[in-house]
PDB file of C-alpha atoms and ligand atoms in Angstrom:
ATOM      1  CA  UNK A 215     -17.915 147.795  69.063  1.00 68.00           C
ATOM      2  CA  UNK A 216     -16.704 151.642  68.435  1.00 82.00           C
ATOM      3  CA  UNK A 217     -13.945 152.843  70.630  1.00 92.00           C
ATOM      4  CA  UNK A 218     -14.864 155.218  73.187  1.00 97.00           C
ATOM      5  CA  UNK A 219     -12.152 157.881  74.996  1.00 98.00           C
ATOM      6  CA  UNK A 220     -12.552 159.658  78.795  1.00 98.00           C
ATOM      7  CA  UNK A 221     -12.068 163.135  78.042  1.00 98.00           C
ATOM      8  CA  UNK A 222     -12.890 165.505  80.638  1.00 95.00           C
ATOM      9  CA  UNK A 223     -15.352 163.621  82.275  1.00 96.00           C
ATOM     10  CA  UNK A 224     -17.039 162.264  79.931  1.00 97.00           C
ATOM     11  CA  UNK A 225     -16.937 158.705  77.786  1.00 98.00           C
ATOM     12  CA  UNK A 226     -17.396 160.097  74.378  1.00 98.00           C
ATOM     13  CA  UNK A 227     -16.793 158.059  70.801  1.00 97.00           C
ATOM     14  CA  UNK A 228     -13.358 158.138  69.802  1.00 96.00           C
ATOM     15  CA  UNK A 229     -14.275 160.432  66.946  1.00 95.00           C
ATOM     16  CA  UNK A 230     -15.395 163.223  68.853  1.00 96.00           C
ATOM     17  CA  UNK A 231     -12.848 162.971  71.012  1.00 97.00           C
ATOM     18  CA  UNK A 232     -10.532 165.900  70.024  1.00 97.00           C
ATOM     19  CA  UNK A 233      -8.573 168.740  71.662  1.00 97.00           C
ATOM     20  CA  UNK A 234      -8.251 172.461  71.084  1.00 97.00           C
ATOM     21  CA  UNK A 235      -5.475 173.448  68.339  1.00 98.00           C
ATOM     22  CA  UNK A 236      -4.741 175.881  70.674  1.00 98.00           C
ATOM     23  CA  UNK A 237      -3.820 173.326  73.739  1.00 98.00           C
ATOM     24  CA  UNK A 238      -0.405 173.996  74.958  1.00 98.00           C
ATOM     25  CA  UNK A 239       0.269 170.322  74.916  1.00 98.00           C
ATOM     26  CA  UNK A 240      -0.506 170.296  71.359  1.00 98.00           C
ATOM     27  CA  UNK A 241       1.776 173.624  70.886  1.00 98.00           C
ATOM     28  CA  UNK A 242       4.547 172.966  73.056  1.00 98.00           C
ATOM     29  CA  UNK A 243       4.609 169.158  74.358  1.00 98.00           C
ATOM     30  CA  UNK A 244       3.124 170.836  77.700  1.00 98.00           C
ATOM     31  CA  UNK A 245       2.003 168.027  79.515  1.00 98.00           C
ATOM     32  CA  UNK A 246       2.540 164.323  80.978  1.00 98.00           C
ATOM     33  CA  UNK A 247       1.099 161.127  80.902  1.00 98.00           C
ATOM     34  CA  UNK A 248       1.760 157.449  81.915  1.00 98.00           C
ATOM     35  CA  UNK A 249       1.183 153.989  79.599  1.00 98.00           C
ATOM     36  CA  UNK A 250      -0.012 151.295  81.208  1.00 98.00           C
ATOM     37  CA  UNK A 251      -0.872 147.875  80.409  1.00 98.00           C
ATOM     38  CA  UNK A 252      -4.186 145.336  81.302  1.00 98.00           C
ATOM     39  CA  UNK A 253      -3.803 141.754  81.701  1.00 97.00           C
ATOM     40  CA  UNK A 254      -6.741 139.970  81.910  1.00 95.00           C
ATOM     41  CA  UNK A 255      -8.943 142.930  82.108  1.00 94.00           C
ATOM     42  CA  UNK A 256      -6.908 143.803  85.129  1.00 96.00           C
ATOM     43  CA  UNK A 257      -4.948 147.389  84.864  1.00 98.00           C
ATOM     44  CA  UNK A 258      -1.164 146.647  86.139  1.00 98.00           C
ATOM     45  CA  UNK A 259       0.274 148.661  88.876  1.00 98.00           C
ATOM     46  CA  UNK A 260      -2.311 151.272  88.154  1.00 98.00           C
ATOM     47  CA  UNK A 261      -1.906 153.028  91.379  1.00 98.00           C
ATOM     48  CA  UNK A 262       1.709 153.436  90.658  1.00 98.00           C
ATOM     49  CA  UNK A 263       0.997 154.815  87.422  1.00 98.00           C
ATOM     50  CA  UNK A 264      -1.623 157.239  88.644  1.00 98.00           C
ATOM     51  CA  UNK A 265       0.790 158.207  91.521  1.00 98.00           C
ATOM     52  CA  UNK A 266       3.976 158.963  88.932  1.00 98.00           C
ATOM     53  CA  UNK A 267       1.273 160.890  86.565  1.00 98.00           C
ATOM     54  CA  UNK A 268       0.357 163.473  89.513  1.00 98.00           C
ATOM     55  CA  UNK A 269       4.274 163.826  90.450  1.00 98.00           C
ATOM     56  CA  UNK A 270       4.697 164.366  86.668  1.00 98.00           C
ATOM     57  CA  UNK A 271       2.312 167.531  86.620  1.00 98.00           C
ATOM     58  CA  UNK A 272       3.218 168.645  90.517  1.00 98.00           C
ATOM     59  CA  UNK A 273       6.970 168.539  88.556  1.00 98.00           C
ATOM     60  CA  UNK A 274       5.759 171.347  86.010  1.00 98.00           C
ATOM     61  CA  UNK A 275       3.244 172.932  87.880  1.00 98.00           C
ATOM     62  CA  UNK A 276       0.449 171.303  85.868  1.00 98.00           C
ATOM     63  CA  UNK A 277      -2.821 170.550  88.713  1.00 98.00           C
ATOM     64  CA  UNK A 278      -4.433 167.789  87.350  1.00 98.00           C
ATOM     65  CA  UNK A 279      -8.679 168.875  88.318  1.00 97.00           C
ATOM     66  CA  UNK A 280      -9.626 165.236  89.487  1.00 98.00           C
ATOM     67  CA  UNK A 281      -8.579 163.452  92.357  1.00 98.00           C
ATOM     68  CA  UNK A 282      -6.237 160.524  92.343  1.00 98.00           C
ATOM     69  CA  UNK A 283      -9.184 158.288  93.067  1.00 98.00           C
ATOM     70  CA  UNK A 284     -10.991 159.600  90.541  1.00 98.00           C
ATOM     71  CA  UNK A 285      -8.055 158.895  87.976  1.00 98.00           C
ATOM     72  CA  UNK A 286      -8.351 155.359  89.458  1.00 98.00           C
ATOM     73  CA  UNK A 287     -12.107 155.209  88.604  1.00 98.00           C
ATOM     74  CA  UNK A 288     -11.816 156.933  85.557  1.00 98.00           C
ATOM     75  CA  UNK A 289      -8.867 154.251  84.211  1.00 98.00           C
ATOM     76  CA  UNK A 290     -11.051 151.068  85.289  1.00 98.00           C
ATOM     77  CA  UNK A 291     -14.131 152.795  83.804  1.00 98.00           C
ATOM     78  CA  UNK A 292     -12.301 153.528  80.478  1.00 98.00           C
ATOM     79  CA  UNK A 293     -11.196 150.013  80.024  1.00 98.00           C
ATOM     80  CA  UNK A 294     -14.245 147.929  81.157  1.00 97.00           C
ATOM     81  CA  UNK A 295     -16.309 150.296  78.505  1.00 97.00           C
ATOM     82  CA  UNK A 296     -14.135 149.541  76.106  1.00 97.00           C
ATOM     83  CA  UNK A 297     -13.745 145.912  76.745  1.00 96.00           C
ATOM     84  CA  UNK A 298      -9.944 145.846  76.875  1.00 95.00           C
ATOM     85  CA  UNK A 299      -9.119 142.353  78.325  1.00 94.00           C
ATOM     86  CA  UNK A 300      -5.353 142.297  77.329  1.00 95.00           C
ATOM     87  CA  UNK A 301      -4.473 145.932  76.194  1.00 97.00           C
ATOM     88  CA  UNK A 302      -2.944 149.335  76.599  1.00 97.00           C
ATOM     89  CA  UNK A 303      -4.564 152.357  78.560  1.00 98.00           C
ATOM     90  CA  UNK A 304      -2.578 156.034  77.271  1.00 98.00           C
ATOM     91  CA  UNK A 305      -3.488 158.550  80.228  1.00 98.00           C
ATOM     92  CA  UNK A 306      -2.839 161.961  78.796  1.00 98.00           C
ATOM     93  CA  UNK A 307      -2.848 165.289  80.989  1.00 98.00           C
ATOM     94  CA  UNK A 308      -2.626 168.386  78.955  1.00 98.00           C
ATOM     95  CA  UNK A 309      -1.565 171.891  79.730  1.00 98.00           C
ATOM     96  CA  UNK A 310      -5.284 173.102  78.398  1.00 98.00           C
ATOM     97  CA  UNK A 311      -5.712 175.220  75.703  1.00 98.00           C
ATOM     98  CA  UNK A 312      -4.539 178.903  76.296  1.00 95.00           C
ATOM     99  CA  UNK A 313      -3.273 182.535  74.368  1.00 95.00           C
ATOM    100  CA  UNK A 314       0.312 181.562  71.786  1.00 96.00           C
ATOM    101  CA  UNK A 315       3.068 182.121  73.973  1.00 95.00           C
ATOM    102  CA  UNK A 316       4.549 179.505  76.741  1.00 96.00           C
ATOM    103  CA  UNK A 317       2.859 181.802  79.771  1.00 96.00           C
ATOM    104  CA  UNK A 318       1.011 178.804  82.188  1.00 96.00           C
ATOM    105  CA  UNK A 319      -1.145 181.701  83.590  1.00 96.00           C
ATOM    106  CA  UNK A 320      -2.662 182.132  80.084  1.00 95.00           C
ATOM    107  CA  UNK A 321      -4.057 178.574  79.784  1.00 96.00           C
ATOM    108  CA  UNK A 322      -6.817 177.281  81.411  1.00 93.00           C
ATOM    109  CA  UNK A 323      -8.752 173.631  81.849  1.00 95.00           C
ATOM    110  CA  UNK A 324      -6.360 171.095  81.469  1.00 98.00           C
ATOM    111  CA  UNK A 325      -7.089 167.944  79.920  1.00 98.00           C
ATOM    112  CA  UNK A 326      -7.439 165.020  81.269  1.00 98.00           C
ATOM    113  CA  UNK A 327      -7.800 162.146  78.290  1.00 98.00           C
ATOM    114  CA  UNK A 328      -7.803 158.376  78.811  1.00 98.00           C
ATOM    115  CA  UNK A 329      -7.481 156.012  75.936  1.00 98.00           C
ATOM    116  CA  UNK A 330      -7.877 152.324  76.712  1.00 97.00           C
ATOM    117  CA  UNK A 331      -6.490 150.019  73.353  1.00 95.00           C
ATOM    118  CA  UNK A 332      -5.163 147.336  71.883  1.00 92.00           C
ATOM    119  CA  UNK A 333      -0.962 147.260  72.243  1.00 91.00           C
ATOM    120  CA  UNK A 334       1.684 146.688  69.798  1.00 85.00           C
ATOM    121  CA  UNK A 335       4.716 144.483  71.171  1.00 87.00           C
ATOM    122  CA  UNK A 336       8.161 144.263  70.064  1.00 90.00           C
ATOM    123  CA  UNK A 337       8.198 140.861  67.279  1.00 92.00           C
ATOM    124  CA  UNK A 338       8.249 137.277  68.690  1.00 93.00           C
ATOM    125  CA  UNK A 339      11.578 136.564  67.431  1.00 95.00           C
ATOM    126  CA  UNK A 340      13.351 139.158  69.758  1.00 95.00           C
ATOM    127  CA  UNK A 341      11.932 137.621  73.088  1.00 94.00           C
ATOM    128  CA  UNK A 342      13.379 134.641  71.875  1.00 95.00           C
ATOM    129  CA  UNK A 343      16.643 135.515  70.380  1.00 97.00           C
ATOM    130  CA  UNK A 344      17.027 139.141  72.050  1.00 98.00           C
ATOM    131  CA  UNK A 345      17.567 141.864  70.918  1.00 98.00           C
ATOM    132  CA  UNK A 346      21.059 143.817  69.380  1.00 98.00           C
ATOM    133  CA  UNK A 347      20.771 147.572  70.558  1.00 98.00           C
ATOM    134  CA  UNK A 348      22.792 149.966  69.238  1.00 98.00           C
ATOM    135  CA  UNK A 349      23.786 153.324  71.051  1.00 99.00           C
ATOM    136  CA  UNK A 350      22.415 156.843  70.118  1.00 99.00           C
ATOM    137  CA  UNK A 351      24.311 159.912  69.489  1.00 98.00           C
ATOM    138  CA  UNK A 352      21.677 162.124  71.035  1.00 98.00           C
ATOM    139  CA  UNK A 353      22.337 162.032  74.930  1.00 98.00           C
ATOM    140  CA  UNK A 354      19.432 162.096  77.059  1.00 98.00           C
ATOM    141  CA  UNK A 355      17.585 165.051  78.572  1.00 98.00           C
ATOM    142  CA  UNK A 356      20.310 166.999  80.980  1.00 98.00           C
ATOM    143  CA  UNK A 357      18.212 166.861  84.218  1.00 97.00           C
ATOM    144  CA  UNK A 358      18.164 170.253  84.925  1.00 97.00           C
ATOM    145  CA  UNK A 359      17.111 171.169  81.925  1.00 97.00           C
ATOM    146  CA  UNK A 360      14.348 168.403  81.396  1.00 97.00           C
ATOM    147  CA  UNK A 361      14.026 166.288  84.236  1.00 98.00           C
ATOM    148  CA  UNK A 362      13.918 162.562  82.550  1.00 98.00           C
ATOM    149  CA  UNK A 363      11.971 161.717  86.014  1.00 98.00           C
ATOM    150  CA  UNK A 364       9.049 163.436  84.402  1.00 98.00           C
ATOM    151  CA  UNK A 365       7.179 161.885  82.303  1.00 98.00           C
ATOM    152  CA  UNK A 366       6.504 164.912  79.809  1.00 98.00           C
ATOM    153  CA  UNK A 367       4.610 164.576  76.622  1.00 98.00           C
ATOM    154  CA  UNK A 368       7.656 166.015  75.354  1.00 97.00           C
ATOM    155  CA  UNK A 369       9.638 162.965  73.837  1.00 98.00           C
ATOM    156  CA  UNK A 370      11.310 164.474  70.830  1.00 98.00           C
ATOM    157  CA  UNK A 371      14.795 163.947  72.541  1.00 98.00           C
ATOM    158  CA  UNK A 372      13.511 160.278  73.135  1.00 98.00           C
ATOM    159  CA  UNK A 373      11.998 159.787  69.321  1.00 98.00           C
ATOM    160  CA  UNK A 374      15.410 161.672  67.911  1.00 98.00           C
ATOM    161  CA  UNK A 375      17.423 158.424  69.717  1.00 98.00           C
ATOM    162  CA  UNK A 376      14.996 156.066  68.478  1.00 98.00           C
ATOM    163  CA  UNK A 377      15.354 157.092  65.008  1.00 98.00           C
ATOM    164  CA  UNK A 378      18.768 156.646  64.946  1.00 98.00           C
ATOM    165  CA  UNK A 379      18.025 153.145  66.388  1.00 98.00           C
ATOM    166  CA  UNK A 380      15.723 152.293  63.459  1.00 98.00           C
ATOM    167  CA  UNK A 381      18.242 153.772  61.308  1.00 98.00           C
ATOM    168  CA  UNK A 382      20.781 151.082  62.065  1.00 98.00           C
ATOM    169  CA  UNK A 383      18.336 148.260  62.026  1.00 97.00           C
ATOM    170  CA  UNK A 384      17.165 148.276  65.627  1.00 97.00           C
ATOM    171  CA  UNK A 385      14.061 148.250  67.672  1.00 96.00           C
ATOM    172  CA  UNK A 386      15.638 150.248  70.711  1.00 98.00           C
ATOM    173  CA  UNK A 387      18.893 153.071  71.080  1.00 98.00           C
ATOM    174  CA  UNK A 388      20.795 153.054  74.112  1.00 99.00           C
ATOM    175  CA  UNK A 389      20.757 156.056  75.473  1.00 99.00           C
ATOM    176  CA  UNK A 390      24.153 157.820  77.745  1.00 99.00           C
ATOM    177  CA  UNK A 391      23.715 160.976  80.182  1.00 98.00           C
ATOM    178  CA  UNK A 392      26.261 163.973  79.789  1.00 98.00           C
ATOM    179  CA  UNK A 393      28.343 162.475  81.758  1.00 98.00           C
ATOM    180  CA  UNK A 394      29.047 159.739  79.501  1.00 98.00           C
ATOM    181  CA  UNK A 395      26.988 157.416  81.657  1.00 98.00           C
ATOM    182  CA  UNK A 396      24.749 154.803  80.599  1.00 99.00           C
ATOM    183  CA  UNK A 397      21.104 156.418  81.224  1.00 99.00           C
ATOM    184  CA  UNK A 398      17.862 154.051  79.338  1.00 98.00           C
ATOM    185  CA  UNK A 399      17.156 153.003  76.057  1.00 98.00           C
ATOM    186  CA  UNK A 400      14.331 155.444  74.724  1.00 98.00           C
ATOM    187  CA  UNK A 401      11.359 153.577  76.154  1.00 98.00           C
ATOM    188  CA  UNK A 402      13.047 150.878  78.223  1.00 98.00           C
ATOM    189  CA  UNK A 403      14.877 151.000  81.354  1.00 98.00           C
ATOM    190  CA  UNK A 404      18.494 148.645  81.310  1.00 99.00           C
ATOM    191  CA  UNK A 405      20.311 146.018  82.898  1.00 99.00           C
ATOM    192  CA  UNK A 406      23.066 143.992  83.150  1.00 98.00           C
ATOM    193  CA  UNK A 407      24.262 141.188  85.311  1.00 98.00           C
ATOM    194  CA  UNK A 408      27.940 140.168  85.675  1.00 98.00           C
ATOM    195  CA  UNK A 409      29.046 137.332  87.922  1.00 98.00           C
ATOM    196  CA  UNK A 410      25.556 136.957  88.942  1.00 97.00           C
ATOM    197  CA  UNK A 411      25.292 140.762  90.021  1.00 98.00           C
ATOM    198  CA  UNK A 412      22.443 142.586  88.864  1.00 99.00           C
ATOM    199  CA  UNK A 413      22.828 146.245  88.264  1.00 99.00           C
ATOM    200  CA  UNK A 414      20.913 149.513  86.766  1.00 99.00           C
ATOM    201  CA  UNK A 415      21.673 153.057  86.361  1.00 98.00           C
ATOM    202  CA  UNK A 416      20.416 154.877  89.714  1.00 98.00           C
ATOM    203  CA  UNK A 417      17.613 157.624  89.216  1.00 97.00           C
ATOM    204  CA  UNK A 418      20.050 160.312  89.279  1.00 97.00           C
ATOM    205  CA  UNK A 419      21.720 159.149  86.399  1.00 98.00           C
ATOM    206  CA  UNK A 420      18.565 161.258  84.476  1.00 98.00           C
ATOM    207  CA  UNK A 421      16.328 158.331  83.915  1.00 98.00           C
ATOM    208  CA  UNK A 422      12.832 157.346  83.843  1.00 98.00           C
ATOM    209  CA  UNK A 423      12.042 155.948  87.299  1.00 98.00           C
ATOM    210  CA  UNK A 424      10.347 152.663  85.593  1.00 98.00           C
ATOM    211  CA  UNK A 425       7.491 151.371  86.838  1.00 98.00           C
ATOM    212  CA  UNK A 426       8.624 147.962  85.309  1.00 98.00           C
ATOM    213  CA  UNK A 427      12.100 148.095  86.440  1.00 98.00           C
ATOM    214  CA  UNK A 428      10.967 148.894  89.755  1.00 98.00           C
ATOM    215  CA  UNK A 429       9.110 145.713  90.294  1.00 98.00           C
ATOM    216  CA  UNK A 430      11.693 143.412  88.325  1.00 98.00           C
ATOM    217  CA  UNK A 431      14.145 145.087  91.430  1.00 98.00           C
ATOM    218  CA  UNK A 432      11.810 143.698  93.917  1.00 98.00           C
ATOM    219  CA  UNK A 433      11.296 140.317  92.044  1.00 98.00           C
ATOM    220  CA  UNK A 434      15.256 139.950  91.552  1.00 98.00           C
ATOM    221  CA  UNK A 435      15.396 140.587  95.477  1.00 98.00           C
ATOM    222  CA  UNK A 436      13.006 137.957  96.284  1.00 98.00           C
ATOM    223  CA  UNK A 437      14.782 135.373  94.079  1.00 98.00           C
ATOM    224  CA  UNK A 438      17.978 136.318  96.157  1.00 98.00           C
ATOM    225  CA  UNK A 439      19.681 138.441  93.840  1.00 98.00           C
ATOM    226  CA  UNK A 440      21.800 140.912  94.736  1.00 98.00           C
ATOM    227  CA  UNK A 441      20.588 144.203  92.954  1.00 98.00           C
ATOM    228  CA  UNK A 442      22.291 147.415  92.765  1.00 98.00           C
ATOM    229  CA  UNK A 443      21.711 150.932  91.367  1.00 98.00           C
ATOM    230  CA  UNK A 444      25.646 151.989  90.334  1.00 98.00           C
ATOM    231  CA  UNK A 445      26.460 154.004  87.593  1.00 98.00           C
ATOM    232  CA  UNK A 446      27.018 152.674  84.400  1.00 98.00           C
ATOM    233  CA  UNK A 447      29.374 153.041  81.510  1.00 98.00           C
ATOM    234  CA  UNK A 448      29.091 151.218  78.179  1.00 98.00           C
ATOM    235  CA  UNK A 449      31.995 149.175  79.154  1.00 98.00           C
ATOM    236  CA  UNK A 450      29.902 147.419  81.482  1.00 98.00           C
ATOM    237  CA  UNK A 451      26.920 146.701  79.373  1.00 98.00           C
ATOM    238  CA  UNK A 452      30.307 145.353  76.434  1.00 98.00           C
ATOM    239  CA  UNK A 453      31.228 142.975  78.852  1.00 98.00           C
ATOM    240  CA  UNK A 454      28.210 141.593  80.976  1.00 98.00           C
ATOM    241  CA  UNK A 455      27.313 138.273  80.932  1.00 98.00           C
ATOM    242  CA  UNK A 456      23.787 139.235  80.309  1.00 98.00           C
ATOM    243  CA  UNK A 457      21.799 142.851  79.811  1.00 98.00           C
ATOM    244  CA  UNK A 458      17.869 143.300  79.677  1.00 98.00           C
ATOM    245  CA  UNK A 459      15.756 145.785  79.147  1.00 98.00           C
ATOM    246  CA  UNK A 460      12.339 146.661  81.100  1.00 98.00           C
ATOM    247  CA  UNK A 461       9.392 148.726  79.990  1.00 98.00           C
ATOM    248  CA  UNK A 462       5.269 148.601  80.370  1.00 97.00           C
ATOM    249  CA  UNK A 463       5.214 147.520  77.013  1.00 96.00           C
ATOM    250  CA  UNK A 464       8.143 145.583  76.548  1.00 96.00           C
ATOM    251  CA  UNK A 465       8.153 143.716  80.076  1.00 97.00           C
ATOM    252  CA  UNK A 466      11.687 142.288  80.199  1.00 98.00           C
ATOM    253  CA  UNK A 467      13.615 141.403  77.198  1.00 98.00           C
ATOM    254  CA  UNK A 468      17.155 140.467  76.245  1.00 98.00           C
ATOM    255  CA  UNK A 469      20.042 142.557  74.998  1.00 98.00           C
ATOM    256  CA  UNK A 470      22.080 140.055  73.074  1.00 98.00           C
ATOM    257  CA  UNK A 471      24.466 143.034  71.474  1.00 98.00           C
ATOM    258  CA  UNK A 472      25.628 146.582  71.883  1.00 98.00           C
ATOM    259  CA  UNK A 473      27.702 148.586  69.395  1.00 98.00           C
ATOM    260  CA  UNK A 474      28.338 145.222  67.582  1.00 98.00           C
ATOM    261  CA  UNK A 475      29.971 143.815  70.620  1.00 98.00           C
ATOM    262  CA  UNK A 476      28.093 140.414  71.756  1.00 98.00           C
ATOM    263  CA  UNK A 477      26.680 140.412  75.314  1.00 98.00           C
ATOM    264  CA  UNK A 478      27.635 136.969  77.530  1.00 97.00           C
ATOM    265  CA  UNK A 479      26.583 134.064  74.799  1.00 97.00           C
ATOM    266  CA  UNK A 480      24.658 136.222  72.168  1.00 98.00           C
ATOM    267  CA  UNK A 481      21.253 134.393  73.325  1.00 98.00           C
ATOM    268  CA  UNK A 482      18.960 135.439  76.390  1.00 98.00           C
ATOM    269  CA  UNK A 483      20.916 134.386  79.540  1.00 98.00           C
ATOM    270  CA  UNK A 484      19.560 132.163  81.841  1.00 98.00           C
ATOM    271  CA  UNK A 485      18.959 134.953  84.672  1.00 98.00           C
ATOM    272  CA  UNK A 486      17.409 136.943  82.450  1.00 98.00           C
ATOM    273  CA  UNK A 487      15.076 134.322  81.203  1.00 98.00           C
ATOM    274  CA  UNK A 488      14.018 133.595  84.598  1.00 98.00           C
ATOM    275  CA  UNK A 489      13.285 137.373  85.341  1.00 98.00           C
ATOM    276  CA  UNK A 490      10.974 136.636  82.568  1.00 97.00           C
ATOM    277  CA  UNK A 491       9.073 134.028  83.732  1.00 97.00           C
ATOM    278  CA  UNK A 492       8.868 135.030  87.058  1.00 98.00           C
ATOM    279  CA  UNK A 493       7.592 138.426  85.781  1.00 98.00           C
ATOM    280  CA  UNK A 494       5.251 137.306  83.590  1.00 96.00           C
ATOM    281  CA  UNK A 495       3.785 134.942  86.486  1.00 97.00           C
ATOM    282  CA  UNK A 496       2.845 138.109  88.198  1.00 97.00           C
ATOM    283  CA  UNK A 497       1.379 139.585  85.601  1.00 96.00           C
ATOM    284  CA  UNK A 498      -0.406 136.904  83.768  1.00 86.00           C
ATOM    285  CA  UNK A 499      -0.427 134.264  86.599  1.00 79.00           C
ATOM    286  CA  UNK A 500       1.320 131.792  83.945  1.00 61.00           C
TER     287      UNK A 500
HETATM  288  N1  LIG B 128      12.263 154.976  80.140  1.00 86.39           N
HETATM  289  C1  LIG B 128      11.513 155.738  79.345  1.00 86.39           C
HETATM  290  C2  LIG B 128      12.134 156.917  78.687  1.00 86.39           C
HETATM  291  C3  LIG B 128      10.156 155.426  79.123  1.00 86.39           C
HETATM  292  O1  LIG B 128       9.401 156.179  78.343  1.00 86.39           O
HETATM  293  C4  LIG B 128       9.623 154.283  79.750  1.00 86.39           C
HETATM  294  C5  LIG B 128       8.179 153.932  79.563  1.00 86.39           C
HETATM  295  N2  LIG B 128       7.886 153.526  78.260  1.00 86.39           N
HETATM  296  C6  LIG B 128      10.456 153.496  80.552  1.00 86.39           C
HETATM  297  C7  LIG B 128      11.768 153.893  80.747  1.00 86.39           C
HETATM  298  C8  LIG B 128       9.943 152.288  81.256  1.00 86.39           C
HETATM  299  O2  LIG B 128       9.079 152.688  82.296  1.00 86.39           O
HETATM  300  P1  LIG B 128       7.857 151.798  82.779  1.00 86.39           P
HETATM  301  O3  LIG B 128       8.423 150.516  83.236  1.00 86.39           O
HETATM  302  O4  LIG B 128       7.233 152.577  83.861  1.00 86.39           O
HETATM  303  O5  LIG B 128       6.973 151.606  81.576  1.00 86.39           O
END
């Protein structure tokens, strides 16, 4: 069966689904989006994704020209024509094409693109032995220059950590804010749990307000853990029992090293693990 992508409206064949060269998200990473995954032909959480895509444009200024429902429908209608039963649906919203130069005013029809796939997951091997994360030189996005709450489709300072991640063997950087403070990895949110505490950096440490670590709060909570949003410094995360990471793609998966230092036992941690079931029970109903 050919792919086929939502693009303005319309379900058209992959091929002939194609932008302007002159689209300021093209030109200058002017635009958001949201990833979001299917299970079971189901799309996960997709009115939380729709509803962090339109706070992403409000955020710049960018008016998406469908409704929210019609996102909704759009989504679902993207993925049952494309008969994605486990997959991977990449909502784009672009700027629209417009004149060279940044001026907003001198763009016009944003686009709104919906691509509904097949996803690639992190190996086998580091769900079951964790992962060893190593931290990146390049600091996240200062909030008030580039608001890491919005979810732009500029990522360079993102893929600039995650090269120096790959650099040094690993599948994910950890990522500090300018204060020194532990922020995200560069697609994952992060944990850690000490003495059976479970704690993440709070929103205003300029992160990503994750979708996935949002619900794995609210599962934690129901399981009778006590979870907090404190600051973090990479002492912590050195000496934690246990530290995971959460992400649409990634769900929740160990940290079993930072820096070289061993986290807890050096294998998933028992907390963790059950995070992991209990999460994946939600998802997958397994
Ligand atoms: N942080 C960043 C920088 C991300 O891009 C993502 C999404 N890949 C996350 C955290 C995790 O967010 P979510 O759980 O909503 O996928």
């Amino acid at each position: 069966m050919s792919k086929s992508v939502y693009i303005n409206g319309s379900l058209v064949p992959a091929a002939e689904a194609t932008v302007s060269v002159f689209d300021h998200g093209l030109l200058y990473g002017d635009g958001v989006f949201e990833g979001i995954r299917v299970y079971d032909g189901n799309v996960f959480l997709l009115q939380d994704h729709v509803n962090r895509l339109y706070e992403s444009a409000q955020a710049i200024r960018l008016s998406i020209p469908i409704t929210n429902d019609q996102m909704v429908a759009a989504v679902n209608d993207t993925v049952t024509a494309n008969q994605i039963s486990d997959g991977y649906v990449r909502l784009v919203v672009t700027r629209g094409a417009g004149t060279l130069g940044l001026d907003i005013r001198k763009t016009s029809d944003p686009v709104v693109i919906i691509i509904a796939d097949t996803i690639t997951l992190y190996p086998p091997e580091i769900y079951e032995n964790g992962m060893p994360l190593v931290t990146a030189s390049t600091i996240r996005n200062h909030p008030g220059a580039l608001n890491p709450r919005i979810k732009s489709l500029n990522y360079l300072n993102n893929i600039l950590a995650k090269i120096e991640g790959t650099d040094a063997g690993c599948v994910e950087a950890l990522m500090l804010n300018h204060k020194g403070e532990v922020a995200e990895c560069t697609g994952d949110n992060v944990f850690i749990i000490k003495n059976g505490l479970i704690r993440t950096p709070p929103t205003d440490a300029g992160i990503l307000e994750g979708i996935t670590r949002n619900t794995v709060i609210g599962l934690a909570r129901e399981a009778g853990h006590d979870v907090r949003e404190t600051a973090l410094v990479r002492h912590d995360i050195y000496t934690s029992d246990e530290c995971f990471l959460t992400g649409t793609a990634a769900e929740v998966i160990a940290v079993v090293s930072l820096d070289g230092r061993q986290i807890g036992s050096g294998v998933p941690g028992p907390i963790t693990q059950d995070l992991r079931d209990r999460f994946q029970l939600l998802t997958r109903g397994d």
